[in-house]
Amino acid sequence: MVTVNDQLQTKGDFSVEPNHDRILVKGEEIRYQEYIYLMLPKPAGVLSATEDSRQKTVVDLLELDVLHFNPFPVGRLDKDTEGLLLLTNDGELAHFLLSPRREVAKTYYARIAGVMDEADKIAFQKGI
């Protein structure tokens, strides 16, 4: 069922170079992919987390074919907040994007229900 560089493999203890060897399973080529990058429109009522025993998380919304990559959300949106969320398994990129030292610009748009006083507006603009 498995061939590597057109050689049938009958034992499970062989090694491959994912970016060099041609690997087929049942005649279908397998491509190695180390990282994934997903954009998810997070709905309200879902946690920006990888797991929770009581509530639905953004990872629960993903298709089964990406779960083996162990993606996680880059940053957080409150449970009742809707918006675009990046999920990846690329820890270096996530750290780069989230590190205050890197000063990666982020833009948030908010629709506020009700009236904001001046103190609320200042706190909102400063991200408090």
PDB file of C-alpha atoms in Angstrom:
ATOM      1  CA  MET A   1       0.000   0.000   0.000  1.00  0.00           C
ATOM      2  CA  VAL A   2       2.974   2.342   0.593  1.00  0.00           C
ATOM      3  CA  THR A   3       5.725   3.107  -1.910  1.00  0.00           C
ATOM      4  CA  VAL A   4       8.696   5.392  -1.413  1.00  0.00           C
ATOM      5  CA  ASN A   5      10.486   6.423  -4.612  1.00  0.00           C
ATOM      6  CA  ASP A   6       8.621   3.643  -6.452  1.00  0.00           C
ATOM      7  CA  GLN A   7       9.839   0.998  -3.979  1.00  0.00           C
ATOM      8  CA  LEU A   8       7.152  -0.978  -2.156  1.00  0.00           C
ATOM      9  CA  GLN A   9       7.515  -0.692   1.632  1.00  0.00           C
ATOM     10  CA  THR A  10       6.384  -3.716   3.642  1.00  0.00           C
ATOM     11  CA  LYS A  11       7.836  -2.755   7.033  1.00  0.00           C
ATOM     12  CA  GLY A  12       7.060   0.259   9.175  1.00  0.00           C
ATOM     13  CA  ASP A  13      10.625   1.013  10.226  1.00  0.00           C
ATOM     14  CA  PHE A  14      11.845   2.822   7.097  1.00  0.00           C
ATOM     15  CA  SER A  15      12.903   6.468   7.008  1.00  0.00           C
ATOM     16  CA  VAL A  16      11.945   9.123   4.508  1.00  0.00           C
ATOM     17  CA  GLU A  17      13.019  12.645   3.675  1.00  0.00           C
ATOM     18  CA  PRO A  18       9.635  14.374   3.359  1.00  0.00           C
ATOM     19  CA  ASN A  19      10.882  17.152   1.055  1.00  0.00           C
ATOM     20  CA  HIS A  20      12.925  14.782  -1.125  1.00  0.00           C
ATOM     21  CA  ASP A  21      11.263  11.358  -1.309  1.00  0.00           C
ATOM     22  CA  ARG A  22       8.141  10.601  -3.341  1.00  0.00           C
ATOM     23  CA  ILE A  23       5.666   8.869  -1.020  1.00  0.00           C
ATOM     24  CA  LEU A  24       2.479   7.204  -2.228  1.00  0.00           C
ATOM     25  CA  VAL A  25      -0.232   5.520  -0.163  1.00  0.00           C
ATOM     26  CA  LYS A  26      -2.661   3.429  -2.206  1.00  0.00           C
ATOM     27  CA  GLY A  27      -1.354   5.222  -5.301  1.00  0.00           C
ATOM     28  CA  GLU A  28      -2.061   8.707  -3.909  1.00  0.00           C
ATOM     29  CA  GLU A  29       0.896  11.015  -3.367  1.00  0.00           C
ATOM     30  CA  ILE A  30       1.409  12.296   0.155  1.00  0.00           C
ATOM     31  CA  ARG A  31       2.789  15.803   0.550  1.00  0.00           C
ATOM     32  CA  TYR A  32       4.566  16.847   3.718  1.00  0.00           C
ATOM     33  CA  GLN A  33       3.356  20.056   5.306  1.00  0.00           C
ATOM     34  CA  GLU A  34       4.929  21.287   8.522  1.00  0.00           C
ATOM     35  CA  TYR A  35       2.829  24.369   9.203  1.00  0.00           C
ATOM     36  CA  ILE A  36      -0.731  25.409   8.551  1.00  0.00           C
ATOM     37  CA  TYR A  37      -2.275  28.862   8.577  1.00  0.00           C
ATOM     38  CA  LEU A  38      -6.024  29.161   8.916  1.00  0.00           C
ATOM     39  CA  MET A  39      -8.286  32.198   8.946  1.00  0.00           C
ATOM     40  CA  LEU A  40     -11.425  31.515  10.921  1.00  0.00           C
ATOM     41  CA  PRO A  41     -14.427  33.841  11.180  1.00  0.00           C
ATOM     42  CA  LYS A  42     -15.011  33.324  14.916  1.00  0.00           C
ATOM     43  CA  PRO A  43     -18.677  33.403  15.828  1.00  0.00           C
ATOM     44  CA  ALA A  44     -20.011  34.758  19.112  1.00  0.00           C
ATOM     45  CA  GLY A  45     -20.328  32.214  21.895  1.00  0.00           C
ATOM     46  CA  VAL A  46     -17.138  30.311  21.043  1.00  0.00           C
ATOM     47  CA  LEU A  47     -13.940  30.448  23.121  1.00  0.00           C
ATOM     48  CA  SER A  48     -10.593  31.441  21.600  1.00  0.00           C
ATOM     49  CA  ALA A  49      -8.925  28.336  23.015  1.00  0.00           C
ATOM     50  CA  THR A  50      -7.791  24.882  21.965  1.00  0.00           C
ATOM     51  CA  GLU A  51      -9.876  22.945  24.475  1.00  0.00           C
ATOM     52  CA  ASP A  52     -12.464  23.397  27.176  1.00  0.00           C
ATOM     53  CA  SER A  53     -14.437  20.724  28.993  1.00  0.00           C
ATOM     54  CA  ARG A  54     -17.640  22.793  29.146  1.00  0.00           C
ATOM     55  CA  GLN A  55     -17.721  25.184  26.200  1.00  0.00           C
ATOM     56  CA  LYS A  56     -17.162  25.083  22.444  1.00  0.00           C
ATOM     57  CA  THR A  57     -13.765  26.331  21.257  1.00  0.00           C
ATOM     58  CA  VAL A  58     -12.503  27.612  17.916  1.00  0.00           C
ATOM     59  CA  VAL A  59     -10.646  24.309  17.435  1.00  0.00           C
ATOM     60  CA  ASP A  60     -13.985  22.477  17.728  1.00  0.00           C
ATOM     61  CA  LEU A  61     -15.084  24.372  14.584  1.00  0.00           C
ATOM     62  CA  LEU A  62     -12.245  23.006  12.421  1.00  0.00           C
ATOM     63  CA  GLU A  63     -12.468  20.190   9.900  1.00  0.00           C
ATOM     64  CA  LEU A  64     -11.006  16.849  10.985  1.00  0.00           C
ATOM     65  CA  ASP A  65      -8.345  16.910   8.266  1.00  0.00           C
ATOM     66  CA  VAL A  66      -6.448  19.783   9.963  1.00  0.00           C
ATOM     67  CA  LEU A  67      -6.691  18.705  13.594  1.00  0.00           C
ATOM     68  CA  HIS A  68      -3.600  16.480  13.414  1.00  0.00           C
ATOM     69  CA  PHE A  69      -1.558  19.676  12.885  1.00  0.00           C
ATOM     70  CA  ASN A  70      -2.595  20.836  16.400  1.00  0.00           C
ATOM     71  CA  PRO A  71      -3.507  24.391  15.419  1.00  0.00           C
ATOM     72  CA  PHE A  72      -4.002  27.046  18.074  1.00  0.00           C
ATOM     73  CA  PRO A  73      -5.418  30.575  17.989  1.00  0.00           C
ATOM     74  CA  VAL A  74      -2.990  33.461  17.623  1.00  0.00           C
ATOM     75  CA  GLY A  75      -4.360  35.896  20.149  1.00  0.00           C
ATOM     76  CA  ARG A  76      -7.775  35.992  21.690  1.00  0.00           C
ATOM     77  CA  LEU A  77     -11.203  37.332  21.032  1.00  0.00           C
ATOM     78  CA  ASP A  78     -13.693  37.432  23.904  1.00  0.00           C
ATOM     79  CA  LYS A  79     -16.300  34.678  23.935  1.00  0.00           C
ATOM     80  CA  ASP A  80     -19.080  36.957  22.688  1.00  0.00           C
ATOM     81  CA  THR A  81     -16.874  38.771  20.165  1.00  0.00           C
ATOM     82  CA  GLU A  82     -17.063  37.936  16.459  1.00  0.00           C
ATOM     83  CA  GLY A  83     -14.135  38.458  14.139  1.00  0.00           C
ATOM     84  CA  LEU A  84     -11.369  37.025  12.023  1.00  0.00           C
ATOM     85  CA  LEU A  85      -8.984  34.829  13.978  1.00  0.00           C
ATOM     86  CA  LEU A  86      -5.699  33.332  12.808  1.00  0.00           C
ATOM     87  CA  LEU A  87      -4.966  29.729  13.814  1.00  0.00           C
ATOM     88  CA  THR A  88      -1.634  28.033  13.162  1.00  0.00           C
ATOM     89  CA  ASN A  89       0.831  25.505  14.509  1.00  0.00           C
ATOM     90  CA  ASP A  90       3.729  27.842  13.719  1.00  0.00           C
ATOM     91  CA  GLY A  91       4.853  28.884  17.193  1.00  0.00           C
ATOM     92  CA  GLU A  92       7.574  31.192  15.895  1.00  0.00           C
ATOM     93  CA  LEU A  93       5.098  33.189  13.813  1.00  0.00           C
ATOM     94  CA  ALA A  94       2.568  33.320  16.666  1.00  0.00           C
ATOM     95  CA  HIS A  95       5.231  34.602  19.057  1.00  0.00           C
ATOM     96  CA  PHE A  96       6.352  37.208  16.520  1.00  0.00           C
ATOM     97  CA  LEU A  97       2.795  38.475  15.974  1.00  0.00           C
ATOM     98  CA  LEU A  98       1.916  38.585  19.683  1.00  0.00           C
ATOM     99  CA  SER A  99       5.173  39.914  21.151  1.00  0.00           C
ATOM    100  CA  PRO A 100       4.747  43.514  22.346  1.00  0.00           C
ATOM    101  CA  ARG A 101       8.427  44.056  21.502  1.00  0.00           C
ATOM    102  CA  ARG A 102       7.721  43.476  17.793  1.00  0.00           C
ATOM    103  CA  GLU A 103       5.030  46.173  17.733  1.00  0.00           C
ATOM    104  CA  VAL A 104       2.998  44.389  15.042  1.00  0.00           C
ATOM    105  CA  ALA A 105       0.130  46.729  14.205  1.00  0.00           C
ATOM    106  CA  LYS A 106      -3.347  45.339  14.772  1.00  0.00           C
ATOM    107  CA  THR A 107      -6.591  47.042  13.815  1.00  0.00           C
ATOM    108  CA  TYR A 108      -9.869  46.361  15.575  1.00  0.00           C
ATOM    109  CA  TYR A 109     -13.282  47.567  14.518  1.00  0.00           C
ATOM    110  CA  ALA A 110     -16.002  47.642  17.123  1.00  0.00           C
ATOM    111  CA  ARG A 111     -19.694  48.296  17.067  1.00  0.00           C
ATOM    112  CA  ILE A 112     -20.721  49.607  20.462  1.00  0.00           C
ATOM    113  CA  ALA A 113     -24.285  49.226  21.660  1.00  0.00           C
ATOM    114  CA  GLY A 114     -25.204  52.118  23.892  1.00  0.00           C
ATOM    115  CA  VAL A 115     -23.487  55.341  24.809  1.00  0.00           C
ATOM    116  CA  MET A 116     -19.826  55.677  25.702  1.00  0.00           C
ATOM    117  CA  ASP A 117     -18.703  58.484  27.959  1.00  0.00           C
ATOM    118  CA  GLU A 118     -15.360  60.226  27.373  1.00  0.00           C
ATOM    119  CA  ALA A 119     -13.468  58.001  29.857  1.00  0.00           C
ATOM    120  CA  ASP A 120     -14.741  54.870  28.071  1.00  0.00           C
ATOM    121  CA  LYS A 121     -13.648  56.266  24.700  1.00  0.00           C
ATOM    122  CA  ILE A 122     -10.138  56.994  25.965  1.00  0.00           C
ATOM    123  CA  ALA A 123      -9.830  53.542  27.561  1.00  0.00           C
ATOM    124  CA  PHE A 124     -11.091  51.880  24.359  1.00  0.00           C
ATOM    125  CA  GLN A 125      -8.606  53.793  22.178  1.00  0.00           C
ATOM    126  CA  LYS A 126      -5.722  52.805  24.484  1.00  0.00           C
ATOM    127  CA  GLY A 127      -6.831  49.182  24.489  1.00  0.00           C
ATOM    128  CA  ILE A 128      -7.537  49.066  28.220  1.00  0.00           C
TER     129      ILE A 128
END
